[in-house]
Short mmCIF file of C-alpha atoms and ligand atoms in Angstrom, two decimals:
data_model
loop_
_atom_site.label_atom_id
_atom_site.label_comp_id
_atom_site.label_asym_id
_atom_site.label_seq_id
_atom_site.Cartn_x
_atom_site.Cartn_y
_atom_site.Cartn_z
CA UNK A 1 -9.12 7.24 -27.97
CA UNK A 2 -6.46 9.91 -28.44
CA UNK A 3 -3.85 8.93 -25.86
CA UNK A 4 -2.04 12.27 -26.23
CA UNK A 5 -4.97 14.08 -24.64
CA UNK A 6 -4.37 12.35 -21.30
CA UNK A 7 -1.94 14.20 -19.01
CA UNK A 8 -0.89 14.22 -15.36
CA UNK A 9 -0.62 11.74 -12.51
CA UNK A 10 -3.74 11.55 -10.32
CA UNK A 11 -4.26 9.86 -6.99
CA UNK A 12 -7.50 9.08 -5.19
CA UNK A 13 -7.21 10.71 -1.76
CA UNK A 14 -9.13 8.24 0.37
CA UNK A 15 -10.71 9.66 3.49
CA UNK A 16 -12.59 7.95 6.29
CA UNK A 17 -14.81 9.95 8.66
CA UNK A 18 -13.62 13.13 6.94
CA UNK A 19 -9.91 12.48 7.60
CA UNK A 20 -7.54 11.68 4.75
CA UNK A 21 -5.90 8.24 5.19
CA UNK A 22 -2.14 7.73 5.24
CA UNK A 23 -2.27 5.83 1.93
CA UNK A 24 -3.16 9.10 0.14
CA UNK A 25 0.13 10.69 1.25
CA UNK A 26 2.05 7.54 0.23
CA UNK A 27 0.42 7.68 -3.21
CA UNK A 28 1.32 11.36 -3.62
CA UNK A 29 4.95 10.49 -2.77
CA UNK A 30 5.03 7.84 -5.52
CA UNK A 31 3.04 10.00 -7.94
CA UNK A 32 5.71 12.72 -7.58
CA UNK A 33 8.38 10.22 -8.71
CA UNK A 34 6.30 9.22 -11.75
CA UNK A 35 5.40 12.84 -12.54
CA UNK A 36 9.08 13.83 -12.46
CA UNK A 37 9.87 11.10 -15.00
CA UNK A 38 6.98 12.28 -17.22
CA UNK A 39 7.64 16.00 -16.62
CA UNK A 40 4.09 16.55 -15.44
CA UNK A 41 2.30 17.32 -12.16
CA UNK A 42 0.35 15.55 -9.44
CA UNK A 43 -3.37 15.93 -8.74
CA UNK A 44 -5.18 14.51 -5.69
CA UNK A 45 -8.89 13.76 -6.09
CA UNK A 46 -10.65 14.31 -2.76
CA UNK A 47 -14.17 12.92 -2.61
CA UNK A 48 -16.46 13.21 0.42
CA UNK A 49 -18.82 15.46 2.33
CA UNK A 50 -17.47 18.44 4.29
CA UNK A 51 -13.85 17.50 3.51
CA UNK A 52 -12.55 20.76 2.00
CA UNK A 53 -10.40 21.36 5.10
CA UNK A 54 -8.31 18.28 4.22
CA UNK A 55 -7.16 19.69 0.87
CA UNK A 56 -4.38 21.71 2.47
CA UNK A 57 -2.74 18.58 3.89
CA UNK A 58 -2.71 16.98 0.43
CA UNK A 59 -0.95 20.11 -0.84
CA UNK A 60 1.53 20.00 2.03
CA UNK A 61 2.50 16.42 1.10
CA UNK A 62 3.14 17.35 -2.53
CA UNK A 63 -0.13 17.56 -4.51
CA UNK A 64 0.12 20.37 -7.07
CA UNK A 65 -3.64 20.43 -7.50
CA UNK A 66 -6.59 19.09 -5.51
CA UNK A 67 -9.87 18.35 -7.28
CA UNK A 68 -12.58 18.42 -4.64
CA UNK A 69 -15.91 16.65 -5.12
CA UNK A 70 -17.93 17.53 -2.03
CA UNK A 71 -21.55 16.42 -1.78
CA UNK A 72 -23.83 15.05 0.97
CA UNK A 73 -24.31 11.92 -1.18
CA UNK A 74 -20.62 11.17 -0.50
CA UNK A 75 -20.67 11.24 3.31
CA UNK A 76 -20.05 7.50 3.72
CA UNK A 77 -18.33 5.37 1.11
CA UNK A 78 -20.78 3.77 -1.31
CA UNK A 79 -19.71 2.19 -4.58
CA UNK A 80 -22.09 3.94 -6.96
CA UNK A 81 -21.78 7.64 -6.04
CA UNK A 82 -18.01 7.38 -5.50
CA UNK A 83 -17.54 5.56 -8.82
CA UNK A 84 -19.66 8.21 -10.52
CA UNK A 85 -17.60 11.02 -8.95
CA UNK A 86 -14.19 9.55 -9.83
CA UNK A 87 -15.26 8.45 -13.33
CA UNK A 88 -16.59 11.92 -14.10
CA UNK A 89 -13.33 13.52 -12.88
CA UNK A 90 -11.46 11.18 -15.25
CA UNK A 91 -13.82 11.93 -18.17
CA UNK A 92 -13.44 15.67 -17.67
CA UNK A 93 -9.76 16.10 -16.79
CA UNK A 94 -8.29 13.10 -18.69
CA UNK A 95 -5.41 11.97 -16.47
CA UNK A 96 -2.64 9.79 -17.86
CA UNK A 97 -2.29 7.75 -14.65
CA UNK A 98 -4.67 7.15 -11.72
CA UNK A 99 -3.42 5.54 -8.49
CA UNK A 100 -5.72 4.23 -5.78
CA UNK A 101 -4.81 2.56 -2.46
CA UNK A 102 -5.36 -1.21 -2.31
CA UNK A 103 -7.48 -0.73 0.81
CA UNK A 104 -10.96 -2.25 1.22
CA UNK A 105 -12.42 0.98 -0.27
CA UNK A 106 -9.84 1.19 -3.07
CA UNK A 107 -10.24 -2.47 -4.02
CA UNK A 108 -13.93 -1.74 -4.62
CA UNK A 109 -13.63 1.71 -6.19
CA UNK A 110 -10.65 0.94 -8.48
CA UNK A 111 -12.16 -1.80 -10.65
CA UNK A 112 -15.64 -0.25 -10.73
CA UNK A 113 -14.16 3.05 -11.95
CA UNK A 114 -11.81 1.46 -14.49
CA UNK A 115 -14.77 -0.48 -15.93
CA UNK A 116 -16.84 2.73 -16.07
CA UNK A 117 -14.16 4.60 -18.05
CA UNK A 118 -13.27 1.50 -20.12
CA UNK A 119 -9.60 1.12 -19.24
CA UNK A 120 -7.42 -1.47 -17.52
CA UNK A 121 -6.38 -1.69 -13.87
CA UNK A 122 -3.54 -3.60 -12.26
CA UNK A 123 -4.45 -4.54 -8.69
CA UNK A 124 -2.24 -4.67 -5.62
CA UNK A 125 0.95 -3.23 -7.12
CA UNK A 126 4.16 -3.18 -5.11
CA UNK A 127 6.32 -1.26 -7.62
CA UNK A 128 5.61 1.40 -10.24
CA UNK A 129 7.94 2.98 -12.76
CA UNK A 130 7.95 4.72 -16.11
CA UNK A 131 9.58 2.80 -18.95
CA UNK A 132 9.31 1.10 -22.31
CA UNK A 133 6.78 -1.61 -23.11
CA UNK A 134 7.36 -4.38 -24.11
CA UNK A 135 10.36 -4.38 -21.75
CA UNK A 136 12.72 -5.75 -24.42
CA UNK A 137 12.73 -6.22 -28.18
CA UNK A 138 13.84 -9.73 -29.25
CA UNK A 139 16.86 -9.72 -31.59
CA UNK A 140 15.84 -9.45 -35.24
CA UNK A 141 12.29 -8.28 -34.48
CA UNK A 142 10.83 -4.91 -35.40
CA UNK A 143 10.98 -2.35 -32.55
CA UNK A 144 7.36 -1.79 -31.56
CA UNK A 145 8.16 -0.54 -28.07
CA UNK A 146 5.96 2.22 -26.65
CA UNK A 147 7.76 4.72 -24.45
CA UNK A 148 6.83 6.46 -21.19
CA UNK A 149 4.43 3.72 -20.15
CA UNK A 150 3.43 3.00 -16.56
CA UNK A 151 5.04 -0.33 -15.68
CA UNK A 152 3.04 -1.86 -12.85
CA UNK A 153 4.65 -4.69 -10.90
CA UNK A 154 2.84 -7.07 -8.57
CA UNK A 155 3.31 -10.59 -7.19
CA UNK A 156 1.50 -13.23 -9.29
CA UNK A 157 0.68 -16.93 -9.04
CA UNK A 158 0.61 -16.97 -5.25
CA UNK A 159 3.77 -14.90 -5.00
CA UNK A 160 5.85 -17.44 -6.92
CA UNK A 161 6.64 -14.92 -9.62
CA UNK A 162 6.57 -11.18 -10.16
CA UNK A 163 4.58 -9.80 -13.08
CA UNK A 164 5.11 -6.44 -14.77
CA UNK A 165 1.97 -5.22 -16.50
CA UNK A 166 1.32 -2.22 -18.76
CA UNK A 167 -1.78 -0.66 -20.32
CA UNK A 168 -0.36 0.71 -23.60
CA UNK A 169 -3.58 1.18 -25.61
CA UNK A 170 -5.97 2.81 -23.15
CA UNK A 171 -5.97 5.76 -20.79
CA UNK A 172 -5.81 6.35 -17.94
CA UNK A 173 -3.38 3.69 -16.78
CA UNK A 174 -4.86 2.63 -13.43
CA UNK A 175 -3.35 0.78 -10.49
CA UNK A 176 -4.23 -0.01 -6.92
CA UNK A 177 -1.17 0.16 -4.68
CA UNK A 178 -0.54 -1.70 -1.46
CA UNK A 179 -0.52 0.44 1.68
CA UNK A 180 2.85 0.70 3.39
CA UNK A 181 4.92 0.12 0.24
CA UNK A 182 5.38 3.63 -1.19
CA UNK A 183 7.02 6.42 0.75
CA UNK A 184 5.43 9.75 1.49
CA UNK A 185 7.43 12.95 1.13
CA UNK A 186 8.25 15.30 4.00
CA UNK A 187 5.33 17.57 4.88
CA UNK A 188 5.77 21.19 3.81
CA UNK A 189 3.19 23.28 5.67
CA UNK A 190 1.72 26.15 3.65
CA UNK A 191 2.93 24.70 0.33
CA UNK A 192 1.03 26.30 -2.60
CA UNK A 193 -1.44 24.19 -4.59
CA UNK A 194 -4.43 24.79 -6.80
CA UNK A 195 -7.90 23.88 -5.50
CA UNK A 196 -10.55 23.01 -8.09
CA UNK A 197 -14.12 22.30 -7.00
CA UNK A 198 -15.95 19.95 -9.33
CA UNK A 199 -19.59 18.93 -9.28
CA UNK A 200 -20.35 15.82 -11.34
CA UNK A 201 -24.09 16.03 -10.53
CA UNK A 202 -25.78 13.34 -8.50
CA UNK A 203 -29.16 11.83 -9.28
CA UNK A 204 -30.04 9.23 -6.66
CA UNK A 205 -31.16 6.08 -8.39
CA UNK A 206 -32.44 2.71 -7.32
CA UNK A 207 -28.97 1.25 -7.40
CA UNK A 208 -27.78 3.41 -4.51
CA UNK A 209 -27.22 1.42 -1.36
CA UNK A 210 -28.87 2.97 1.66
CA UNK A 211 -26.72 2.91 4.80
CA UNK A 212 -28.96 2.27 7.78
CA UNK A 213 -26.33 2.11 10.50
CA UNK A 214 -22.54 2.18 10.83
CA UNK A 215 -21.25 -0.16 13.54
CA UNK A 216 -17.64 0.51 14.46
CA UNK A 217 -15.49 -2.22 15.93
CA UNK A 218 -12.52 -1.15 18.00
CA UNK A 219 -9.64 -3.48 17.25
CA UNK A 220 -7.58 -4.62 20.21
CA UNK A 221 -4.54 -5.37 18.05
CA UNK A 222 -1.86 -2.82 17.23
CA UNK A 223 -1.27 -1.53 13.72
CA UNK A 224 2.04 -3.18 12.88
CA UNK A 225 2.41 -0.97 9.77
CA UNK A 226 3.22 2.02 11.98
CA UNK A 227 5.71 0.24 14.29
CA UNK A 228 9.35 1.35 14.14
CA UNK A 229 10.55 -1.94 15.65
CA UNK A 230 8.94 -5.31 14.93
CA UNK A 231 9.77 -8.58 16.65
CA UNK A 232 8.32 -11.14 14.28
CA UNK A 233 7.95 -14.83 15.09
CA UNK A 234 7.40 -17.85 12.88
CA UNK A 235 6.50 -21.50 13.26
CA UNK A 236 9.89 -22.06 14.89
CA UNK A 237 8.64 -20.26 18.03
CA UNK A 238 6.75 -23.50 18.68
CA UNK A 239 3.57 -22.40 20.47
CA UNK A 240 1.34 -19.45 21.32
CA UNK A 241 2.67 -19.54 24.90
CA UNK A 242 6.29 -19.37 23.77
CA UNK A 243 5.59 -16.03 22.06
CA UNK A 244 6.10 -14.70 25.61
CA UNK A 245 9.86 -14.55 24.93
CA UNK A 246 9.20 -12.38 21.86
CA UNK A 247 6.82 -10.15 23.87
CA UNK A 248 9.61 -9.57 26.38
CA UNK A 249 12.14 -8.65 23.66
CA UNK A 250 9.60 -6.29 22.04
CA UNK A 251 8.91 -4.67 25.39
CA UNK A 252 12.54 -3.81 26.20
CA UNK A 253 12.96 -2.41 22.67
CA UNK A 254 9.68 -0.47 22.67
CA UNK A 255 8.53 -2.48 19.63
CA UNK A 256 5.56 -4.61 18.62
CA UNK A 257 5.18 -8.32 17.92
CA UNK A 258 4.19 -9.55 14.46
CA UNK A 259 4.29 -12.99 12.82
CA UNK A 260 4.36 -15.19 9.72
CA UNK A 261 1.32 -16.82 8.17
CA UNK A 262 2.21 -20.22 9.65
CA UNK A 263 1.63 -18.66 13.08
CA UNK A 264 -1.78 -17.31 12.05
CA UNK A 265 -2.74 -20.65 10.48
CA UNK A 266 -1.81 -22.37 13.76
CA UNK A 267 -4.12 -19.97 15.61
CA UNK A 268 -1.30 -18.56 17.77
CA UNK A 269 -1.77 -14.94 16.63
CA UNK A 270 -4.53 -12.96 14.86
CA UNK A 271 -4.33 -12.24 11.12
CA UNK A 272 -3.93 -8.51 11.84
CA UNK A 273 -0.35 -9.26 12.95
CA UNK A 274 0.62 -11.24 9.81
CA UNK A 275 3.42 -9.88 7.64
CA UNK A 276 3.62 -10.82 3.98
CA UNK A 277 1.87 -11.06 0.68
CA UNK A 278 -1.50 -11.95 2.17
CA UNK A 279 -0.76 -9.99 5.35
CA UNK A 280 0.65 -6.52 5.83
CA UNK A 281 3.58 -4.81 4.16
CA UNK A 282 5.86 -3.31 6.78
CA UNK A 283 8.94 -1.13 6.58
CA UNK A 284 10.18 -0.68 10.17
CA UNK A 285 13.59 0.62 11.16
CA UNK A 286 14.34 -2.76 12.76
CA UNK A 287 12.78 -6.14 11.90
CA UNK A 288 13.56 -9.29 13.88
CA UNK A 289 12.69 -12.52 12.00
CA UNK A 290 12.73 -15.22 14.66
CA UNK A 291 12.05 -18.83 13.70
CA UNK A 292 10.89 -17.66 10.26
CA UNK A 293 12.24 -19.57 7.23
CA UNK A 294 11.94 -16.66 4.78
CA UNK A 295 9.41 -17.89 2.20
CA UNK A 296 9.01 -15.51 -0.75
CA UNK A 297 5.48 -14.61 0.40
CA UNK A 298 6.86 -13.52 3.77
CA UNK A 299 9.78 -11.58 2.27
CA UNK A 300 7.34 -9.66 0.04
CA UNK A 301 6.00 -7.97 3.16
CA UNK A 302 9.22 -7.07 5.02
CA UNK A 303 12.31 -7.03 2.80
CA UNK A 304 12.38 -3.22 2.61
CA UNK A 305 12.87 -2.91 6.39
CA UNK A 306 15.89 -0.74 7.23
CA UNK A 307 17.70 -3.40 9.32
CA UNK A 308 16.79 -7.09 9.40
CA UNK A 309 18.07 -9.40 12.13
CA UNK A 310 17.29 -13.10 11.61
CA UNK A 311 17.52 -15.82 14.23
CA UNK A 312 17.19 -19.35 12.90
CA UNK A 313 18.69 -22.73 13.77
CA UNK A 314 19.05 -23.64 10.09
CA UNK A 315 22.04 -21.84 8.60
CA UNK A 316 20.65 -22.42 5.08
CA UNK A 317 17.27 -20.77 5.81
CA UNK A 318 16.46 -18.29 2.97
CA UNK A 319 15.76 -15.54 5.53
CA UNK A 320 19.54 -15.16 5.84
CA UNK A 321 19.68 -14.02 2.18
CA UNK A 322 17.85 -10.80 3.07
CA UNK A 323 19.10 -10.39 6.67
CA UNK A 324 21.67 -7.71 7.53
CA UNK A 325 22.62 -9.66 10.66
CA UNK A 326 22.10 -13.42 10.95
CA UNK A 327 22.31 -15.43 14.16
CA UNK A 328 22.35 -19.21 13.75
CA UNK A 329 21.08 -21.06 16.81
CA UNK A 330 18.14 -21.99 19.02
CA UNK A 331 15.79 -19.06 19.50
CA UNK A 332 14.85 -20.37 22.96
CA UNK A 333 18.38 -19.63 24.13
CA UNK A 334 19.22 -16.60 21.99
CA UNK A 335 16.07 -14.47 22.44
CA UNK A 336 15.98 -14.46 26.29
CA UNK A 337 19.75 -13.83 26.42
CA UNK A 338 19.39 -10.93 23.97
CA UNK A 339 16.49 -9.44 25.97
CA UNK A 340 18.55 -9.65 29.17
CA UNK A 341 21.59 -7.99 27.56
CA UNK A 342 19.51 -5.16 26.08
CA UNK A 343 17.62 -4.62 29.37
CA UNK A 344 20.94 -4.44 31.26
CA UNK A 345 22.38 -2.05 28.69
CA UNK A 346 19.35 0.26 28.88
CA UNK A 347 19.13 0.15 32.70
P1 FAD B 1 8.42 -22.42 8.41
O1 FAD B 1 8.64 -22.27 6.97
O2 FAD B 1 7.98 -23.75 8.92
O3 FAD B 1 9.79 -22.02 9.10
C1 FAD B 1 10.07 -22.19 10.45
C2 FAD B 1 11.53 -21.83 10.67
O4 FAD B 1 11.84 -21.85 12.05
C3 FAD B 1 12.51 -22.78 9.97
O5 FAD B 1 13.38 -22.04 9.14
C4 FAD B 1 13.26 -23.43 11.12
O6 FAD B 1 14.64 -23.69 10.81
C5 FAD B 1 13.13 -22.39 12.21
N1 FAD B 1 13.20 -22.95 13.57
C6 FAD B 1 12.50 -24.00 14.08
N2 FAD B 1 12.79 -24.17 15.38
C7 FAD B 1 13.69 -23.21 15.71
C8 FAD B 1 14.40 -22.88 16.91
N3 FAD B 1 14.20 -23.55 18.05
N4 FAD B 1 15.27 -21.85 16.87
C9 FAD B 1 15.49 -21.14 15.73
N5 FAD B 1 14.85 -21.42 14.56
C10 FAD B 1 13.96 -22.43 14.55
N6 FAD B 1 3.58 -16.49 4.64
C11 FAD B 1 3.72 -15.37 5.36
O7 FAD B 1 4.50 -15.32 6.32
N7 FAD B 1 2.99 -14.24 5.04
C12 FAD B 1 2.11 -14.20 4.01
O8 FAD B 1 1.47 -13.17 3.79
C13 FAD B 1 1.96 -15.37 3.21
N8 FAD B 1 1.12 -15.39 2.15
C14 FAD B 1 1.04 -16.53 1.39
C15 FAD B 1 0.25 -16.52 0.23
C16 FAD B 1 0.17 -17.65 -0.55
C17 FAD B 1 -0.68 -17.62 -1.79
C18 FAD B 1 0.89 -18.82 -0.20
C19 FAD B 1 0.84 -20.05 -1.06
C20 FAD B 1 1.67 -18.83 0.94
C21 FAD B 1 1.76 -17.70 1.75
N9 FAD B 1 2.54 -17.70 2.91
C22 FAD B 1 2.69 -16.53 3.60
C23 FAD B 1 3.12 -18.94 3.45
C24 FAD B 1 4.60 -19.10 3.16
O9 FAD B 1 4.76 -19.76 1.92
C25 FAD B 1 5.28 -19.97 4.26
O10 FAD B 1 4.61 -21.20 4.34
C26 FAD B 1 5.28 -19.30 5.62
O11 FAD B 1 5.80 -17.99 5.54
C27 FAD B 1 6.16 -20.13 6.56
O12 FAD B 1 6.11 -19.57 7.84
P2 FAD B 1 7.34 -19.78 8.83
O13 FAD B 1 8.58 -19.23 8.22
O14 FAD B 1 6.91 -19.24 10.15
O15 FAD B 1 7.39 -21.36 8.98
#
């Protein structure tokens, strides 16, 4: 494999029901940072049926080029035709880096594609950067560092450590990236980009799954990843009923309630509201951590919030290490008093 042949940062522009998902714009934002470091450009790969109209939005968020694979075989997501489409794009255009969202679709498509093109993939990354690999050269050893590598960082061993992984001997370097972690760029309507239509050729085979029916379930929980204000409760809240005081605070602030895993494990709240390594990654403008100790797996999902206010009766709780404002005391007294003060102020 001639690594020099592989150029450009590519992202898989996931779409559902013909509409590009937010993760695609987040990936373009991060791909732009990597492309600037590598002095190259960003390509979005849009795969689907009747999705050409979405290409413009990818351009507006920063894609320099959109490769469109549009075919009736790609109407709904299925592993085999999507893997074929993305693998053929990689074989033809030879990207240096390919980023895919760590969504249910991406977690299926990423590894099947990396296996098809015989390269490595780092799953569920929370940080990406361009740098040297190995990261350091031990004193007295020969310098065998490779430069301009994609350094892919993700939590490992149950979140107890952070691993930085590279793929120095194969191309492309592939990663799935957690939704909500990377930041999209400002939309620039009418921004110029190149549109390339690519047909990898589809021959239906026996391995194709046939979709008989799509049953959609409407979730009755809010999407905490889009909330600007989150009032998050932990085991310290004490019971499902006592979450009422957090509901009231969220209501006066126009925010949403979320929680730690201990709360989900206790059956007080659904998993969709869990923040953290095995929950959602959030980045609200304001995050209240109420009765949450601040375990590393929880911090992994919220530490990039703009402003963190922690309320905990234990002044040594690790949550105070990441909090901008810390209030030590009983949440049963502090939260209702705070709600009352804010309600009075806003009245
Ligand atoms: P606790 O750690 O029990 O903390 C409760 C806090 O409430 C304490 O600090 C206490 O001082 C305070 N408190 C109690 N009463 C009051 C009161 N009246 N007033 C004020 N403060 C009070 N956790 C997550 O949250 N998200 C994840 O995604 C996640 N993923 C995980 C993945 C793995 C592989 C593993 C091993 C663990 C994961 N965890 C996750 C669990 C994590 O390690 C912690 O166990 C969990 O976050 C603890 O939740 P908590 O802070 O609500 O509870």
